[in-house]
GROMACS .gro file of N, CA, C and O in nm:
model
  260
    1MET      N    1   1.617   0.081  -2.010
    1MET     CA    2   1.472   0.122  -2.042
    1MET      C    3   1.475   0.272  -1.964
    1MET      O    4   1.517   0.277  -1.873
    2ASN      N    5   1.450   0.367  -2.073
    2ASN     CA    6   1.461   0.513  -2.045
    2ASN      C    7   1.309   0.544  -2.027
    2ASN      O    8   1.218   0.580  -2.110
    3ILE      N    9   1.279   0.529  -1.880
    3ILE     CA   10   1.112   0.604  -1.846
    3ILE      C   11   1.106   0.757  -1.806
    3ILE      O   12   1.227   0.753  -1.734
    4SER      N   13   1.045   0.828  -1.821
    4SER     CA   14   1.018   0.966  -1.778
    4SER      C   15   1.005   0.975  -1.645
    4SER      O   16   0.939   0.873  -1.578
    5PHE      N   17   1.050   1.065  -1.574
    5PHE     CA   18   1.015   1.108  -1.434
    5PHE      C   19   0.841   1.091  -1.417
    5PHE      O   20   0.826   1.053  -1.327
    6ALA      N   21   0.771   1.138  -1.478
    6ALA     CA   22   0.641   1.144  -1.494
    6ALA      C   23   0.566   0.999  -1.470
    6ALA      O   24   0.514   0.984  -1.392
    7VAL      N   25   0.600   0.939  -1.534
    7VAL     CA   26   0.556   0.781  -1.564
    7VAL      C   27   0.602   0.740  -1.424
    7VAL      O   28   0.541   0.652  -1.367
    8LYS      N   29   0.756   0.728  -1.361
    8LYS     CA   30   0.775   0.712  -1.239
    8LYS      C   31   0.696   0.753  -1.110
    8LYS      O   32   0.655   0.676  -1.037
    9VAL      N   33   0.654   0.870  -1.152
    9VAL     CA   34   0.557   0.919  -1.012
    9VAL      C   35   0.443   0.853  -1.024
    9VAL      O   36   0.397   0.822  -0.949
   10LEU      N   37   0.381   0.843  -1.155
   10LEU     CA   38   0.244   0.775  -1.155
   10LEU      C   39   0.273   0.636  -1.117
   10LEU      O   40   0.145   0.566  -1.050
   11LEU      N   41   0.347   0.545  -1.135
   11LEU     CA   42   0.380   0.418  -1.078
   11LEU      C   43   0.402   0.443  -0.925
   11LEU      O   44   0.337   0.328  -0.870
   12VAL      N   45   0.459   0.513  -0.857
   12VAL     CA   46   0.441   0.513  -0.741
   12VAL      C   47   0.309   0.529  -0.660
   12VAL      O   48   0.280   0.500  -0.574
   13VAL      N   49   0.258   0.649  -0.738
   13VAL     CA   50   0.110   0.685  -0.700
   13VAL      C   51   0.045   0.551  -0.721
   13VAL      O   52  -0.059   0.545  -0.584
   14ILE      N   53   0.052   0.497  -0.802
   14ILE     CA   54  -0.043   0.362  -0.833
   14ILE      C   55  -0.030   0.264  -0.718
   14ILE      O   56  -0.090   0.208  -0.665
   15CYS      N   57   0.127   0.244  -0.683
   15CYS     CA   58   0.174   0.139  -0.571
   15CYS      C   59   0.098   0.202  -0.441
   15CYS      O   60   0.050   0.131  -0.369
   16ALA      N   61   0.091   0.373  -0.419
   16ALA     CA   62   0.051   0.374  -0.306
   16ALA      C   63  -0.119   0.362  -0.293
   16ALA      O   64  -0.171   0.315  -0.194
   17LEU      N   65  -0.154   0.378  -0.426
   17LEU     CA   66  -0.322   0.340  -0.401
   17LEU      C   67  -0.365   0.196  -0.394
   17LEU      O   68  -0.445   0.191  -0.279
   18VAL      N   69  -0.243   0.125  -0.451
   18VAL     CA   70  -0.317  -0.010  -0.414
   18VAL      C   71  -0.287  -0.053  -0.276
   18VAL      O   72  -0.364  -0.136  -0.200
   19SER      N   73  -0.181   0.001  -0.215
   19SER     CA   74  -0.156  -0.016  -0.057
   19SER      C   75  -0.246   0.022   0.021
   19SER      O   76  -0.275  -0.031   0.113
   20VAL      N   77  -0.312   0.137  -0.011
   20VAL     CA   78  -0.417   0.169   0.093
   20VAL      C   79  -0.531   0.107   0.052
   20VAL      O   80  -0.599   0.075   0.171
   21ILE      N   81  -0.562   0.021  -0.050
   21ILE     CA   82  -0.666  -0.083  -0.037
   21ILE      C   83  -0.631  -0.185   0.015
   21ILE      O   84  -0.719  -0.235   0.097
   22VAL      N   85  -0.530  -0.252   0.015
   22VAL     CA   86  -0.492  -0.348   0.089
   22VAL      C   87  -0.470  -0.324   0.280
   22VAL      O   88  -0.540  -0.393   0.328
   23ALA      N   89  -0.421  -0.198   0.290
   23ALA     CA   90  -0.447  -0.182   0.437
   23ALA      C   91  -0.605  -0.173   0.473
   23ALA      O   92  -0.620  -0.224   0.573
   24MET      N   93  -0.697  -0.101   0.390
   24MET     CA   94  -0.809  -0.107   0.442
   24MET      C   95  -0.871  -0.242   0.466
   24MET      O   96  -0.958  -0.253   0.542
   25VAL      N   97  -0.860  -0.321   0.384
   25VAL     CA   98  -0.903  -0.445   0.369
   25VAL      C   99  -0.866  -0.555   0.479
   25VAL      O  100  -0.896  -0.600   0.582
   26ALA      N  101  -0.700  -0.509   0.524
   26ALA     CA  102  -0.663  -0.568   0.622
   26ALA      C  103  -0.732  -0.513   0.758
   26ALA      O  104  -0.735  -0.608   0.858
   27ALA      N  105  -0.746  -0.397   0.786
   27ALA     CA  106  -0.795  -0.343   0.868
   27ALA      C  107  -0.934  -0.392   0.925
   27ALA      O  108  -0.983  -0.400   1.022
   28LEU      N  109  -1.034  -0.404   0.797
   28LEU     CA  110  -1.143  -0.434   0.808
   28LEU      C  111  -1.171  -0.598   0.861
   28LEU      O  112  -1.258  -0.648   0.933
   29ILE      N  113  -1.052  -0.672   0.812
   29ILE     CA  114  -1.062  -0.790   0.830
   29ILE      C  115  -1.024  -0.822   0.996
   29ILE      O  116  -1.069  -0.908   1.063
   30GLN      N  117  -0.915  -0.745   1.039
   30GLN     CA  118  -0.849  -0.753   1.166
   30GLN      C  119  -0.955  -0.687   1.284
   30GLN      O  120  -0.959  -0.744   1.394
   31HIS      N  121  -1.037  -0.596   1.220
   31HIS     CA  122  -1.146  -0.525   1.373
   31HIS      C  123  -1.241  -0.626   1.383
   31HIS      O  124  -1.296  -0.683   1.306
   32THR      N  125  -1.280  -0.634   1.499
   32THR     CA  126  -1.393  -0.715   1.558
   32THR      C  127  -1.499  -0.617   1.633
   32THR      O  128  -1.441  -0.506   1.679
   33PRO      N  129  -1.599  -0.647   1.582
   33PRO     CA  130  -1.722  -0.537   1.681
   33PRO      C  131  -1.697  -0.524   1.825
   33PRO      O  132  -1.663  -0.616   1.898
   34PHE      N  133  -1.748  -0.406   1.899
   34PHE     CA  134  -1.735  -0.367   2.034
   34PHE      C  135  -1.583  -0.347   2.048
   34PHE      O  136  -1.585  -0.393   2.195
   35THR      N  137  -1.493  -0.338   1.972
   35THR     CA  138  -1.348  -0.350   2.013
   35THR      C  139  -1.292  -0.207   2.010
   35THR      O  140  -1.336  -0.162   1.892
   36PRO      N  141  -1.182  -0.172   2.071
   36PRO     CA  142  -1.149  -0.053   2.002
   36PRO      C  143  -1.067  -0.059   1.863
   36PRO      O  144  -1.048  -0.131   1.849
   37LYS      N  145  -1.087   0.073   1.791
   37LYS     CA  146  -1.024   0.093   1.645
   37LYS      C  147  -0.865   0.060   1.636
   37LYS      O  148  -0.818   0.085   1.549
   38GLY      N  149  -0.800   0.134   1.746
   38GLY     CA  150  -0.672   0.148   1.747
   38GLY      C  151  -0.578   0.027   1.693
   38GLY      O  152  -0.508   0.079   1.593
   39PRO      N  153  -0.595  -0.078   1.729
   39PRO     CA  154  -0.518  -0.180   1.714
   39PRO      C  155  -0.573  -0.224   1.536
   39PRO      O  156  -0.458  -0.277   1.454
   40ALA      N  157  -0.671  -0.220   1.491
   40ALA     CA  158  -0.712  -0.225   1.345
   40ALA      C  159  -0.629  -0.115   1.267
   40ALA      O  160  -0.576  -0.119   1.180
   41PHE      N  161  -0.615   0.014   1.317
   41PHE     CA  162  -0.559   0.094   1.240
   41PHE      C  163  -0.421   0.082   1.255
   41PHE      O  164  -0.322   0.073   1.152
   42LEU      N  165  -0.350   0.020   1.325
   42LEU     CA  166  -0.211  -0.028   1.334
   42LEU      C  167  -0.193  -0.125   1.254
   42LEU      O  168  -0.080  -0.162   1.167
   43TYR      N  169  -0.262  -0.246   1.262
   43TYR     CA  170  -0.248  -0.363   1.149
   43TYR      C  171  -0.260  -0.298   1.008
   43TYR      O  172  -0.205  -0.329   0.940
   44GLY      N  173  -0.349  -0.228   0.995
   44GLY     CA  174  -0.381  -0.181   0.854
   44GLY      C  175  -0.222  -0.043   0.797
   44GLY      O  176  -0.207  -0.084   0.685
   45GLY      N  177  -0.188  -0.017   0.917
   45GLY     CA  178  -0.065   0.049   0.892
   45GLY      C  179   0.061  -0.050   0.831
   45GLY      O  180   0.136   0.018   0.765
   46GLY      N  181   0.061  -0.130   0.923
   46GLY     CA  182   0.173  -0.226   0.884
   46GLY      C  183   0.128  -0.292   0.740
   46GLY      O  184   0.232  -0.344   0.681
   47ALA      N  185   0.017  -0.331   0.722
   47ALA     CA  186  -0.015  -0.386   0.574
   47ALA      C  187   0.034  -0.279   0.482
   47ALA      O  188   0.048  -0.326   0.383
   48PHE      N  189  -0.007  -0.164   0.497
   48PHE     CA  190   0.000  -0.062   0.424
   48PHE      C  191   0.161  -0.058   0.374
   48PHE      O  192   0.254  -0.060   0.274
   49ALA      N  193   0.267  -0.054   0.500
   49ALA     CA  194   0.380  -0.049   0.482
   49ALA      C  195   0.457  -0.162   0.413
   49ALA      O  196   0.567  -0.154   0.322
   50GLY      N  197   0.394  -0.294   0.460
   50GLY     CA  198   0.456  -0.398   0.369
   50GLY      C  199   0.421  -0.394   0.221
   50GLY      O  200   0.517  -0.447   0.149
   51SER      N  201   0.281  -0.384   0.197
   51SER     CA  202   0.241  -0.369   0.051
   51SER      C  203   0.345  -0.259  -0.031
   51SER      O  204   0.375  -0.288  -0.132
   52MET      N  205   0.342  -0.153   0.030
   52MET     CA  206   0.423  -0.049  -0.050
   52MET      C  207   0.555  -0.092  -0.056
   52MET      O  208   0.628  -0.043  -0.182
   53LEU      N  209   0.633  -0.137   0.027
   53LEU     CA  210   0.780  -0.165   0.031
   53LEU      C  211   0.783  -0.310  -0.100
   53LEU      O  212   0.872  -0.304  -0.188
   54LEU      N  213   0.680  -0.386  -0.095
   54LEU     CA  214   0.672  -0.491  -0.182
   54LEU      C  215   0.651  -0.457  -0.329
   54LEU      O  216   0.747  -0.470  -0.420
   55CYS      N  217   0.575  -0.334  -0.341
   55CYS     CA  218   0.556  -0.266  -0.499
   55CYS      C  219   0.663  -0.224  -0.527
   55CYS      O  220   0.709  -0.238  -0.651
   56VAL      N  221   0.718  -0.133  -0.447
   56VAL     CA  222   0.849  -0.078  -0.479
   56VAL      C  223   0.976  -0.139  -0.524
   56VAL      O  224   1.033  -0.115  -0.618
   57GLY      N  225   0.959  -0.239  -0.442
   57GLY     CA  226   1.083  -0.346  -0.463
   57GLY      C  227   1.079  -0.403  -0.589
   57GLY      O  228   1.148  -0.428  -0.656
   58VAL      N  229   0.948  -0.449  -0.631
   58VAL     CA  230   0.897  -0.515  -0.748
   58VAL      C  231   0.938  -0.442  -0.879
   58VAL      O  232   0.993  -0.479  -0.977
   59LEU      N  233   0.920  -0.310  -0.859
   59LEU     CA  234   0.907  -0.215  -0.961
   59LEU      C  235   1.072  -0.176  -0.992
   59LEU      O  236   1.103  -0.161  -1.098
   60SER      N  237   1.137  -0.169  -0.866
   60SER     CA  238   1.297  -0.147  -0.894
   60SER      C  239   1.350  -0.259  -0.918
   60SER      O  240   1.454  -0.238  -1.039
   61ALA      N  241   1.340  -0.395  -0.904
   61ALA     CA  242   1.398  -0.523  -0.958
   61ALA      C  243   1.354  -0.517  -1.094
   61ALA      O  244   1.428  -0.577  -1.180
   62LEU      N  245   1.251  -0.491  -1.133
   62LEU     CA  246   1.235  -0.480  -1.285
   62LEU      C  247   1.278  -0.343  -1.349
   62LEU      O  248   1.274  -0.373  -1.505
   63GLY      N  249   1.351  -0.280  -1.304
   63GLY     CA  250   1.401  -0.166  -1.353
   63GLY      C  251   1.298  -0.052  -1.393
   63GLY      O  252   1.363   0.011  -1.498
   64LEU      N  253   1.202  -0.064  -1.340
   64LEU     CA  254   1.110   0.054  -1.359
   64LEU      C  255   1.108   0.190  -1.303
   64LEU      O  256   1.075   0.298  -1.337
   65LEU      N  257   1.216   0.176  -1.181
   65LEU     CA  258   1.227   0.301  -1.117
   65LEU      C  259   1.359   0.329  -1.110
   65LEU      O  260   1.448   0.260  -1.109
   0.00000   0.00000   0.00000
C-alpha cells in the first residue's frame, strides 16, 4: 500500500492525540484528593508512552507507517 507522507503524519498525530486522552484519564483515575500531583503526572506519562508505542506498533504491523 502506497500512502503519502502527509497521511502518515496525520496518522501519527491521531495516535498522539488518542494517547494524550488515555494519559489524562489514567492520571485522573490514579490521583487521589489531598495528595501530591507528581505521581499522577508520572503515571499519566507512562500511560502516554505505552499507548503511543501500542498505536505506532499496530500501525506499523498493518503496513500503514
